[in-house]
XYZ file of C-alpha atoms in Angstrom:
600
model
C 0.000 0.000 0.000
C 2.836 2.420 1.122
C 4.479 2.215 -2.603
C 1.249 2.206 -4.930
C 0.907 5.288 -2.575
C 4.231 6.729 -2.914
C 3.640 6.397 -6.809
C -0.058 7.940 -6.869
C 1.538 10.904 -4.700
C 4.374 11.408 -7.305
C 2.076 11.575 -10.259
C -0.588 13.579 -8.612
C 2.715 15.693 -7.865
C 3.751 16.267 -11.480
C 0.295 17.740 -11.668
C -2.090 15.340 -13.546
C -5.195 15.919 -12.135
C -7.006 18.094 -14.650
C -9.188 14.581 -14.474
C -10.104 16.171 -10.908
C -12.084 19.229 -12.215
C -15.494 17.827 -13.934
C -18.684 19.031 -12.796
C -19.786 17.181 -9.776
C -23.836 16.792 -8.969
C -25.834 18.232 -5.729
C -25.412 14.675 -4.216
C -21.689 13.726 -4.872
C -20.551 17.684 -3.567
C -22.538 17.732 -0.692
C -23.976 14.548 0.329
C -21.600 11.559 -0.304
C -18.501 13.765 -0.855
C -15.245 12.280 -1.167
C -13.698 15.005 -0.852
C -11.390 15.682 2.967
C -12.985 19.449 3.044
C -16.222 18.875 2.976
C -16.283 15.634 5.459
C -14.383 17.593 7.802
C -17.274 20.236 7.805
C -20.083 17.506 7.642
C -18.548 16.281 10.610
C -18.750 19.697 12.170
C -21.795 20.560 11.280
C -23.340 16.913 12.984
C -21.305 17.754 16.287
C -22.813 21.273 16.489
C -26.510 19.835 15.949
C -25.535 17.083 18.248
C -23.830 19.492 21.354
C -27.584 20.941 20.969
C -29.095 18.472 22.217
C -26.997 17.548 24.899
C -26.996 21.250 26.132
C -30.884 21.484 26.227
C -30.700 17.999 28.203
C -28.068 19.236 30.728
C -30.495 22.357 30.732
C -33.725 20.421 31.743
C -31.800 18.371 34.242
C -29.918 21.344 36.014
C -33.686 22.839 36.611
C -34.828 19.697 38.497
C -31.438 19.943 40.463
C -32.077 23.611 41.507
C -35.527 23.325 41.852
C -36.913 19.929 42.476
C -40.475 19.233 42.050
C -41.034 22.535 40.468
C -42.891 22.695 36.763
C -41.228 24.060 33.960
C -42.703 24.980 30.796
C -39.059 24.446 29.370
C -38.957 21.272 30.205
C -42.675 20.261 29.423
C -42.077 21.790 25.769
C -39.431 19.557 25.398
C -40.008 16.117 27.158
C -44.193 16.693 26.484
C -46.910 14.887 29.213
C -45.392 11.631 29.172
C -41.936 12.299 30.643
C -42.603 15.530 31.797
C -46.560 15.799 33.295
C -47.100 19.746 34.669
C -43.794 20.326 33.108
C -41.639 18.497 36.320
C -39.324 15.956 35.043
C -39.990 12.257 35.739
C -37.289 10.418 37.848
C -36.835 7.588 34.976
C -36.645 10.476 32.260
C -33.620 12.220 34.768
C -31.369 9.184 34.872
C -31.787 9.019 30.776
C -31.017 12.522 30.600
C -27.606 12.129 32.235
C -26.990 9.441 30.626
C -27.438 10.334 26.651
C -25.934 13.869 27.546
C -22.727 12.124 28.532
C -22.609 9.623 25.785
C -23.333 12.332 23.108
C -20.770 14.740 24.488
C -17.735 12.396 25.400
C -18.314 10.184 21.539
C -20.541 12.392 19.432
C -19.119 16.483 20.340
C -16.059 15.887 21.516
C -14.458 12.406 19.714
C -16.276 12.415 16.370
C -16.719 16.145 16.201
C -12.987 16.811 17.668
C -11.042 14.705 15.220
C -13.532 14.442 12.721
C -13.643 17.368 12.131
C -10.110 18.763 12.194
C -8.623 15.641 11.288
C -10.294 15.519 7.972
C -9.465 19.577 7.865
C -5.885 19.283 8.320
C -4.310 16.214 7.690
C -3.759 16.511 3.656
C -3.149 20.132 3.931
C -0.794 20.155 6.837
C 1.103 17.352 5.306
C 0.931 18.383 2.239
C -1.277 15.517 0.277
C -3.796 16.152 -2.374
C -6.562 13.887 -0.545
C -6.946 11.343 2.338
C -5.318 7.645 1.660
C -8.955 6.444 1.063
C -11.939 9.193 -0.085
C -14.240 6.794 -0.164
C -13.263 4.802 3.602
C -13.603 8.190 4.478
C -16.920 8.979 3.603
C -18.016 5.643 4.889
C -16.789 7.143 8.391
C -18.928 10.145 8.046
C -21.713 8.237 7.518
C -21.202 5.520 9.900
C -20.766 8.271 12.633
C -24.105 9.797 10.585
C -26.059 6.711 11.369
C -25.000 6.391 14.583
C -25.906 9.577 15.912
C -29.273 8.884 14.189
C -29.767 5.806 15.766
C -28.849 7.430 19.226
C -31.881 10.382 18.687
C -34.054 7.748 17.729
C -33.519 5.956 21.048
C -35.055 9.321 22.949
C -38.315 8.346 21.447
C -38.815 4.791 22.201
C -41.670 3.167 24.806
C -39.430 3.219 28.248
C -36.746 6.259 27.125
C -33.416 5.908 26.318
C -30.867 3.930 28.324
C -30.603 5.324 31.734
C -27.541 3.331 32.956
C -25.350 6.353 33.094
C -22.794 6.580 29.850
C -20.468 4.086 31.258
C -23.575 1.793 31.285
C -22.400 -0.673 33.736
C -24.068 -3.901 34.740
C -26.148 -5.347 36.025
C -28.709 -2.466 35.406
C -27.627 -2.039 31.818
C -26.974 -6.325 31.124
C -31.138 -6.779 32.357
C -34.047 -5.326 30.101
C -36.334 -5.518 32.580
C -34.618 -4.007 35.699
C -35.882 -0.128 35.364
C -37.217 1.601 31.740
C -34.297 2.798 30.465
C -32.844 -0.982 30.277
C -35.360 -1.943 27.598
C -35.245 -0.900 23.928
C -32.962 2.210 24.583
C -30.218 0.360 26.064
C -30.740 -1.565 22.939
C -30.470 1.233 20.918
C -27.520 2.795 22.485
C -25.561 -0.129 21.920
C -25.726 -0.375 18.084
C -25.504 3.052 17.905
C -22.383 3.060 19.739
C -21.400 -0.557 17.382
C -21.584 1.814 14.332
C -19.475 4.577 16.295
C -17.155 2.297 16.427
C -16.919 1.455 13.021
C -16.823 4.672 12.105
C -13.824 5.474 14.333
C -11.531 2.736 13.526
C -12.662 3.881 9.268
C -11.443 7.296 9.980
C -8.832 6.242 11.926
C -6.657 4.136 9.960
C -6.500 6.436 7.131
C -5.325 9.170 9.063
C -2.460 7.103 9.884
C -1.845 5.502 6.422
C -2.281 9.223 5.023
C 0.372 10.844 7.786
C 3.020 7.813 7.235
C 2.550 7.341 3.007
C 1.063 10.780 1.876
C 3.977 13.736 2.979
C 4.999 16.022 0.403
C 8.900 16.343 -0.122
C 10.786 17.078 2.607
C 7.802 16.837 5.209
C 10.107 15.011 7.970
C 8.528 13.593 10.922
C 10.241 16.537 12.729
C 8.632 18.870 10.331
C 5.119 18.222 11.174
C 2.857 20.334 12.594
C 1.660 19.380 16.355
C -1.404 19.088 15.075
C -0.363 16.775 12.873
C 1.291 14.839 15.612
C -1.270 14.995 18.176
C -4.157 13.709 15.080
C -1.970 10.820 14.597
C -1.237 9.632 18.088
C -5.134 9.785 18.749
C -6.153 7.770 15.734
C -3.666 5.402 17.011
C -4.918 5.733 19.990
C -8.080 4.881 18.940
C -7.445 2.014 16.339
C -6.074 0.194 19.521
C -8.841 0.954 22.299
C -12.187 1.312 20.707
C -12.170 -2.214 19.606
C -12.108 -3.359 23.218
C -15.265 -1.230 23.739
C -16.888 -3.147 20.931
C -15.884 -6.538 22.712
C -17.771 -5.060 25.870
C -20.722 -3.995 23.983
C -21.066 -7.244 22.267
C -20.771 -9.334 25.285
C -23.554 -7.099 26.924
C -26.139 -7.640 24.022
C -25.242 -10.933 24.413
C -26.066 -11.188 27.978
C -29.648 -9.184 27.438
C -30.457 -11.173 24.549
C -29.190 -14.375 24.162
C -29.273 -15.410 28.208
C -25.426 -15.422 28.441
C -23.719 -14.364 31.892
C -20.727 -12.529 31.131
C -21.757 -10.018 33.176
C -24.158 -11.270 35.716
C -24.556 -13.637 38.385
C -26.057 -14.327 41.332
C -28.882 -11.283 41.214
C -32.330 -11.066 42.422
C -34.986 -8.620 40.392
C -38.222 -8.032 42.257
C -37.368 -10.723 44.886
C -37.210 -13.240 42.711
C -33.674 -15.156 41.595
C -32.642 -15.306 37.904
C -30.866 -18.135 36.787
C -27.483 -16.479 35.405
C -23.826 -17.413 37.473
C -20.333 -17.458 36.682
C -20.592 -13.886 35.465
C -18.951 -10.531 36.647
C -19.813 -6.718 36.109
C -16.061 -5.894 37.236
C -15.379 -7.576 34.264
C -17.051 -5.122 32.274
C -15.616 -2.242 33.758
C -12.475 -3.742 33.302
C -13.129 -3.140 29.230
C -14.926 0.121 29.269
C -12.699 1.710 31.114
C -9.109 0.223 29.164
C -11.025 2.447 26.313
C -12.569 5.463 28.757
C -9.236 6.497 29.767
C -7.495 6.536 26.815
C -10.834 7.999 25.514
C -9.660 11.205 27.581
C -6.483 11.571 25.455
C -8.404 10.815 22.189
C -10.462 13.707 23.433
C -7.618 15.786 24.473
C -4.831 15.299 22.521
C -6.461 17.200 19.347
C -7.402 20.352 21.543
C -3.831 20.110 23.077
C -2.268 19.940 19.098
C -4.645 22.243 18.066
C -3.452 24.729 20.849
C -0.432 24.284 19.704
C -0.791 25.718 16.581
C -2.702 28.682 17.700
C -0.557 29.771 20.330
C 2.464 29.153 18.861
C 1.066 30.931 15.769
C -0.696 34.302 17.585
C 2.422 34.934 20.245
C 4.630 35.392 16.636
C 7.189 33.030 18.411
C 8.212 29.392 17.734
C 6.885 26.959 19.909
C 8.913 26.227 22.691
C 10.417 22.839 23.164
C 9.066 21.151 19.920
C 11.048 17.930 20.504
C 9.652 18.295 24.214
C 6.270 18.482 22.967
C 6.304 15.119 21.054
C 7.663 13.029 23.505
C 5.020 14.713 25.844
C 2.301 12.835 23.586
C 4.302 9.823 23.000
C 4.458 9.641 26.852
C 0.509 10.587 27.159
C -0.303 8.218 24.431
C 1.986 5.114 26.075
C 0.937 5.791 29.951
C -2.844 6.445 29.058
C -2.946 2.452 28.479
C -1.856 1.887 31.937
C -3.810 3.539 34.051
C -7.660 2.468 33.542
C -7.723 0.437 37.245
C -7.904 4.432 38.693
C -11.438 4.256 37.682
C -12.422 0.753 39.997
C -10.501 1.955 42.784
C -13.200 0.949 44.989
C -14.157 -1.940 43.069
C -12.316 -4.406 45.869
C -9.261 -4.440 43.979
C -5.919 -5.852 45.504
C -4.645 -3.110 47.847
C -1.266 -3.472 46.011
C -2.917 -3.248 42.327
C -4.394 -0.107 43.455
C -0.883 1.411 44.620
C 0.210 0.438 41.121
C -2.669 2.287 39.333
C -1.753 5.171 41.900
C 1.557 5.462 40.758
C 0.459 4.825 36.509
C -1.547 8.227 36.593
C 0.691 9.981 38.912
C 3.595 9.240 36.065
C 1.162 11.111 32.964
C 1.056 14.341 35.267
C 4.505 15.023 34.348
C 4.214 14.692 30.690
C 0.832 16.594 31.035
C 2.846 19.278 32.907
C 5.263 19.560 30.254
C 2.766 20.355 27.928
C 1.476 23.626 30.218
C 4.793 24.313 30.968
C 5.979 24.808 27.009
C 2.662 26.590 26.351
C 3.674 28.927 28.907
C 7.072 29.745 27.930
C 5.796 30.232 24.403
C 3.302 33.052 25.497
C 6.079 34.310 27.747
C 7.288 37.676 25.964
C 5.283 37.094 22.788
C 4.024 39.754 20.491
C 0.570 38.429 21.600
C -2.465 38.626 19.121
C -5.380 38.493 21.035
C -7.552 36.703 18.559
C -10.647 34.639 19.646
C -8.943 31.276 18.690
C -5.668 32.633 20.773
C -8.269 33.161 23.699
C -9.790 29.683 23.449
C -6.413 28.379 23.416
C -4.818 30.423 26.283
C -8.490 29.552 28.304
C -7.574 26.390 27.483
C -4.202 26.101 29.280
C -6.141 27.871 32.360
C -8.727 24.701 32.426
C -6.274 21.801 31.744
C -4.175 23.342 34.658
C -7.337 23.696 37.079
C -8.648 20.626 36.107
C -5.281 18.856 36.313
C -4.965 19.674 39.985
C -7.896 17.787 40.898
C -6.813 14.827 38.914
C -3.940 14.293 41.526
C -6.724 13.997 44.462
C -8.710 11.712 42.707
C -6.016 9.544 41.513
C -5.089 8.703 45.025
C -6.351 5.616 45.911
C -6.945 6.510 49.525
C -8.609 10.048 49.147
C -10.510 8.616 45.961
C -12.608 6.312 48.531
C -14.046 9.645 50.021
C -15.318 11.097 46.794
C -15.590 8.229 44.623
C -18.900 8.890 42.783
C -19.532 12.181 43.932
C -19.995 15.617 42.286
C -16.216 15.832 42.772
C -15.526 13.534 40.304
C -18.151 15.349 37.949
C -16.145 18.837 38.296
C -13.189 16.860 37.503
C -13.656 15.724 34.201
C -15.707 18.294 32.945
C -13.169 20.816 33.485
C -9.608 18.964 32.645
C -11.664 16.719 29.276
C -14.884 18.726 28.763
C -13.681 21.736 28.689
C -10.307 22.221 27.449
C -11.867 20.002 24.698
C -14.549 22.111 23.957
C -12.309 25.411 24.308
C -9.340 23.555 21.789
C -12.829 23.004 19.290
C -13.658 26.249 19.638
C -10.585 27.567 18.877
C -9.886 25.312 16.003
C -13.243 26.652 14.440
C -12.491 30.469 14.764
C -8.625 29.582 13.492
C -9.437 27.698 10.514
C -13.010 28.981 9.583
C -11.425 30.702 6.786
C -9.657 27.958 5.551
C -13.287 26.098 5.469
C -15.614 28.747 4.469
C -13.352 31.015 2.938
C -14.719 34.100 5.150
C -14.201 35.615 8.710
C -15.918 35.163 11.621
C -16.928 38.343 13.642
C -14.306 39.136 16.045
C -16.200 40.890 18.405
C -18.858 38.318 18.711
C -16.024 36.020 19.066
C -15.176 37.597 22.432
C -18.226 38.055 24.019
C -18.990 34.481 23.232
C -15.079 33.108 24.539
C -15.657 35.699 27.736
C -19.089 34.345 28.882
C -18.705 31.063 27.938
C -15.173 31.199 30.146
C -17.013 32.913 32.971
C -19.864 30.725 33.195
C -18.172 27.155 32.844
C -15.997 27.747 35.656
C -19.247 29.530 37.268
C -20.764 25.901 36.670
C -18.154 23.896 37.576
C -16.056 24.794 40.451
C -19.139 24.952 43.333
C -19.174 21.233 42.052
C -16.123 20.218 44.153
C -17.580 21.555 46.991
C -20.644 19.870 46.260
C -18.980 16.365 45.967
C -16.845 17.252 48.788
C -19.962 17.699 51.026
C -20.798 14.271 49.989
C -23.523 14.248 47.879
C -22.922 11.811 44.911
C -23.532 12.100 41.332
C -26.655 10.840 39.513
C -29.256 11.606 42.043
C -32.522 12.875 41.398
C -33.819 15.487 44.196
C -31.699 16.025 46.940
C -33.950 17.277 49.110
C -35.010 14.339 50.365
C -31.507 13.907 52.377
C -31.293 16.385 55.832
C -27.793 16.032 55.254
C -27.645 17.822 51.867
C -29.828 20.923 52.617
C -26.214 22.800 52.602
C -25.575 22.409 48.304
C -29.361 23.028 47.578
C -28.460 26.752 46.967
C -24.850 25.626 45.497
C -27.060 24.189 42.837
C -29.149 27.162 41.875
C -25.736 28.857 41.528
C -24.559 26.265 39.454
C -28.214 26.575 36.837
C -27.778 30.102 36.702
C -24.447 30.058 35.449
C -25.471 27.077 33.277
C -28.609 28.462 31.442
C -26.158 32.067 30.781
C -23.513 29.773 29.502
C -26.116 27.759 26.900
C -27.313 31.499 26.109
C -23.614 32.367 24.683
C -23.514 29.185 22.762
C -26.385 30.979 21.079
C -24.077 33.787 20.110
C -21.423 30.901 18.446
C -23.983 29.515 16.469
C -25.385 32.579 15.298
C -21.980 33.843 14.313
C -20.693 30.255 12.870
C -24.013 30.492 10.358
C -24.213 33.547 9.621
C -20.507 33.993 8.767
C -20.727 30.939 6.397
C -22.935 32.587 4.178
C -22.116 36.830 4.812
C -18.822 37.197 6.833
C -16.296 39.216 4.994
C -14.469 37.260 2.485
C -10.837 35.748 3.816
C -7.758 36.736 1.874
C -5.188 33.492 1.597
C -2.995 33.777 5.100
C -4.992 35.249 7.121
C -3.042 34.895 10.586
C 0.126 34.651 8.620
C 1.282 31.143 9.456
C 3.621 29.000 8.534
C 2.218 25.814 7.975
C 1.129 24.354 4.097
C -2.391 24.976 4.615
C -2.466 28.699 4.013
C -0.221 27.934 0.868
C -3.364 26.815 -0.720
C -6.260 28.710 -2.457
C -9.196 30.259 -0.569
C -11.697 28.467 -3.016
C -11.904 25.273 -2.423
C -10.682 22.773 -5.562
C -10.535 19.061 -4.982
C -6.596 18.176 -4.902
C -6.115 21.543 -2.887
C -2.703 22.929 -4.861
C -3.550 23.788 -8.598
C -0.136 23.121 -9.669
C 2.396 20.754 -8.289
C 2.401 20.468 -4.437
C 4.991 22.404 -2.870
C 8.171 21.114 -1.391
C 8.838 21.671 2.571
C 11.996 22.950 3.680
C 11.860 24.240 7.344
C 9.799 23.345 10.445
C 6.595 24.827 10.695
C 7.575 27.265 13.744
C 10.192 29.404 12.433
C 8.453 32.912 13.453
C 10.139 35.816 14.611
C 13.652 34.473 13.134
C 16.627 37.209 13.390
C 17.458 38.361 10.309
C 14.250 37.870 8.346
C 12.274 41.081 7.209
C 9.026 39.667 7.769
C 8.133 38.009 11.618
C 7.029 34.757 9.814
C 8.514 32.201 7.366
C 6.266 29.809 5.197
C 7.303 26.242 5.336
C 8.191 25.939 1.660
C 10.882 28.799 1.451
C 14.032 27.435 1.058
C 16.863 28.415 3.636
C 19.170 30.694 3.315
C 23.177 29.589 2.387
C 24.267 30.776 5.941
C 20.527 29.553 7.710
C 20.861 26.882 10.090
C 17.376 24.696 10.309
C 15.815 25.420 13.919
C-alpha cells in the first residue's frame, strides 16, 4: 500500500489531475462527498446539531437539580406529558437525561466532532497531500458516525426512554431489560448506535495514519510536522487500539440481554425473585470500558492540546517552545494512558497493592501533562501576543487543563478517591480537565481555521463576548461542584432534598443553573456567528493569521486536490516565526533556507 501510494503521490505531484475538475452533482458535492474538506465540515456541522441536544438535556436536568419538584414549561415543551406531566421531570426520564448527555458529548461532540472534524481539515493540507489515503473509507466514516448519531436520537423516542444506565452503562442495570425503563429498547439502541461509532472510528482512523506515514509532500520530515499533525496521529492510534475493546464489551452485553449469556451477571435477584445467570462478573465489564474510557480522555484531548499548539504558537509570533519536548510529551501521554484504567475501579475491591500500582500509573502522565502547560507557557512568555478569539480559546484552554489537572492528583489517590468516589467531585473533575479544554481547543480550532473552510471571517467581536461568557460561566458551573462532591452528595441523584444532610448544596445548585442556562445562552451567540458567517462574513484573503504551515499555501476556493499546480516542497519546520534576520516576523514552510541559515 505504502508504494502504490508513494507512486499515486508522485504523479498527482507532477500535476495530472485536470481529471479532478469535472462538474460534480448536488449529491456527490454535498452529500456523499469524497472530498477531505467537505467531510471535515459535515462532521462539524453533525457535532454542532448534536452538542444541541446535549446542552438542552443538561439544561432540563440542572432545573430539576435547583428546583426539584417545580414545573417548567421548558422542560414540558421539550419532554411533552409523558416524561414531563405539569412540566416536572420524571425520575426515569432524569437518569436518561444524564446518561445520553454524557454519551453524546464524550463520543458524538467531543471524539467524532474533535477529530472528525479537524482531522479531515488538516491532515492533507498540513502534510501536504492532495486527498486522504482512502476518499471513499472516508466517507463511509462520516456516515457511519451519521447513522450512529441517528440511531442514538431515535432511542429518545422509544416506549421506556433511552438507556438510563449512566454513559459508562455498567451492569447489572444495563446487562437486564427488565430491571428499570431505560434498560429496555434504549439500552438496545444505544448499543448499536455506539457498534456503528465504532466502526466509524476505527474507518477514519486508519487512514489518518496511512495518510500521515505514506502521503507527505517532499521534505515533510517527521520533525517537520505540525503538532497538530502529531497529536491527530497519536489519537487515531490511539483509537485504532482501544475502541475495539469497547466493541468486545458492547457485544458481550447484548449478548447477555439477549441471548441469556452471563458474562456479566450472576447471582442477582430482580423483584425478589432469583434469575438463573452465574459465573458472570460486572467488574469484568468495567475492566473493558474503562481500558477504552481512559485513553478515551487523550483521544479527546490530545487534538485540543495539538490544536493549541498551533494557535498559540502561531498568535504569540514566536516558535513553539520545546518542539522535541512536545512530542515526547504525547508519545508519553499516548503510552501511559494504556496503563492507568484500574484508577477508575478503585473501589471496586481491587488488591490493595494493584491499586498502589494504578496510583503510581496516573501519577507518572502528570509530568508529561505538565510539560505540555509548561511549554505553552514559555511560548506566550514575551510574545508579540495577538489576542484573537482562537488565541483566547487556546490560552483559556491552558487555564482549564491546569485547574482541572490539579484535581486529577486527588482523585487519583487511591486513599482520598474512597471519600469522593462517585460524587460531584468527580463530575467537576472531568468536565473541566476533558470537557472543557476540549470544547475550548474546538472552539478555537473553528475560529482559526473557519477561513480555511468557508473562505470568510468570523466576527471578532462576537467572538469575544462568546469566549468571555462562555469562560465565565463554565468555571461559574463547575467549580461549586467540588464543593458539592466534597460535602458528599454523589452524582446521579434525582432530588436532593429528600436527604437532611444535603440541605447545605441546595443553593450551590441554583448557583450552578444560573451560570449554566447564561452559559447555553452564549452558545447561542457561536452559532449565530458560525451560520451567519458561512454565508455573509467578509471574504478571507489566503494567510490570514500569517502562518507557517502548508495549509495557508493553498487557495481560498476550495478545488478538490487543494494545490492547482504541483504540491509544494517543505523545507523548514513549521515554527520558524520571529527568526533574526528575516524582514518579515514569519517564514512559510516551503521557502528554502538561506546559504548561511541553520534549520531550527
Amino acid at each position: 500500500m505504502g508504494a502504490h501510494a508513494h507512486t499515486a503521490h508522485a504523479g498527482h505531484a507532477a500535476g495530472h489531475h485536470e481529471h479532478h475538475h469535472h462538474e460534480e452533482s448536488f449529491i456527490s458535492k454535498w452529500v456523499f462527498s469524497q472530498d477531505h474538506k467537505m467531510i471535515g465540515k459535515q462532521f462539524l456541522v453533525t457535532a454542532i446539531f448534536m452538542a444541541w441536544v446535549a446542552v438542552i438535556m443538561s439544561l432540563i436536568f440542572r432545573l430539576q437539580l435547583a428546583w426539584p419538584g417545580e414545573g417548567f414549561a421548558f422542560t414540558n415543551f421539550f419532554l411533552g406529558d409523558k416524561w414531563a406531566p405539569g412540566g416536572v421531570l420524571d425520575s426515569n426520564m432524569y437518569l436518561a437525561l444524564v446518561t445520553i448527555h454524557g454519551t453524546i458529548m464524550v463520543f458524538f461532540v467531543l471524539t467524532g466532532g474533535l477529530s472528525g472534524t479537524f482531522a479531515n481539515l488538516l491532515i492533507p493540507l498540513q502534510v501536504g497531500a492532495r486527498d486522504m489515503a482512502s476518499g471513499f473509507i472516508n466517507m463511509l466514516s462520516y456516515w457511519f458516525f451519521f447513522l450512529s448519531s441517528v440511531v442514538m436520537l431515535a432511542s429518545l423516542f422509544v416506549e421506556g426512554g433511552p438507556a438510563s444506565a449512566g454513559w459508562t452503562v455498567y451492569p447489572p442495570l444495563s446487562a437486564l431489560p427488565k430491571a428499570i425503563p431505560g434498560s429496555g429498547a434504549g439500552m438496545t439502541l444505544w448499543l448499536v448506535s455506539m457498534t456503528l461509532f465504532i466502526a466509524s472510528s476505527l474507518m477514519g482512523g486508519l487512514n489518518y495514519v496511512v495518510t500521515i506515514l505514506n502521503l507527505r509532500t517532499k521534505g515533510m520530515k517527521m520533525t517537520r510536522l505540525p503538532l497538530t499533525i502529531w497529536a491527530i496521529f497519536l489519537t487515531a492510534v490511539l483509537g485504532v487500539l482501544s475502541f475495539p475493546v469497547l466493541l468486545s464489551a458492547a457485544l458481550l452485553l447484548l449478548l447477555d440481554r439477549t441471548m441469556g449469556t452471563s458474562f456479566y451477571l450472576s447471582d442477582i435477584h430482580l423483584a425478589g425473585e432469583a434469575l438463573e445467570n452465574t459465573g458472570g462478573s460486572p467488574i469484568l465489564f468495567q475492566h473493558l470500558f474503562w481500558f477504552l474510557g481512559h485513553p478515551e480522555v487523550y483521544i479527546v484531548l490530545l487534538p485540543a492540546l495539538g490544536i493549541t499548539s498551533e494557535i498559540i504558537a502561531t498568535n504569540a509570533r514566536k516558535p513553539i517552545f520545546g518542539y522535541r519536548a512536545m512530542i515526547g510529551s504525547i508519545l508519553a501521554i499516548a503510552f501511559l494512558s494504556f496503563i492507568v484504567w484500574g484508577h477508575h475501579m478503585f473501589i471496586t475491591g481491587m488488591n490493595p497493592f494493584l491499586g498502589s500500582v494504578f496510583v503510581a500509573t496516573t501519577l507518572l502522565i502528570a509530568i508529561p501533562s505538565a510539560v505540555k502547560v509548561f511549554n505553552y507557557i514559555t511560548t506566550l512568555w514575551r510574545g508579540n501576543i495577538i489576542f484573537t478569539p482562537g488565541m483566547l480559546f487556546s490560552i483559556g484552554l491552558v487555564a482549564t487543563f491546569i485547574a482541572g489537572g490539579l484535581t486529577g492528583i486527588i482523585l487519583a489517590d487511591s486513599a482520598l478517591d474512597i471519600a469522593i468516589h462517585d460524587t460531584y467531585f468527580v463530575v467537576a473533575h472531568f468536565h473541566i480537565v476533558m470537557g472543557m479544554s476540549a470544547i475550548f481547543g474546538m472552539f478555537a480550532g473553528i475560529y482559526h481555521w473557519f477561513p480555511k473552510m468557508y473562505g470568510r471571517m468570523m466576527n471578532t467581536k462576537l467572538g469575544y463576548a462568546h469566549f468571555w461568557i462562555t469562560f465565565i460561566c463554565s468555571f461559574g458551573v463547575f467549580f461549586p461542584m467540588h464543593f458539592i462532591g466534597l460535602a458528599g452528595a454523589p452524582r446521579r441523584y434525582y432530588n436532593y432534598t429528600e436527604f437532611p444532610m444535603f440541605d447545605g448544596v441546595v443553593d450551590l445548585n441554583i448557583v450552578v443553573t444560573i451560570f449554566a442556562i447564561v452559559g447555553a445562552l452564549a452558545q447561542v451567540i457561536f452559532t449565530y456567528n458560525f451560520f451567519y458567517s458561512v454565508y455573509r462574513g467578509p471574504k478571507a484573503v489566503q494567510n490570514p493569521w500569517k502562518s507557517n504551515t502548508l495549509e495557508w499555501t493553498t487557495p481560498v476556493e476550495h478545488i478538490h486536490g487543494n494545490w492547482p499546480g504541483p504540491i509544494p516542497v517543505v523545507h523548514r519546520w513549521p515554527y520558524d516565526y520571529s527568526k533574526p534576520g528575516k524582514p518579515e516576523d514569519w517564514v512559510s514552510q516551503i521557502t528554502p533556507l538561506d546559504p548561511d541559515e541553520e534549520e531550527h
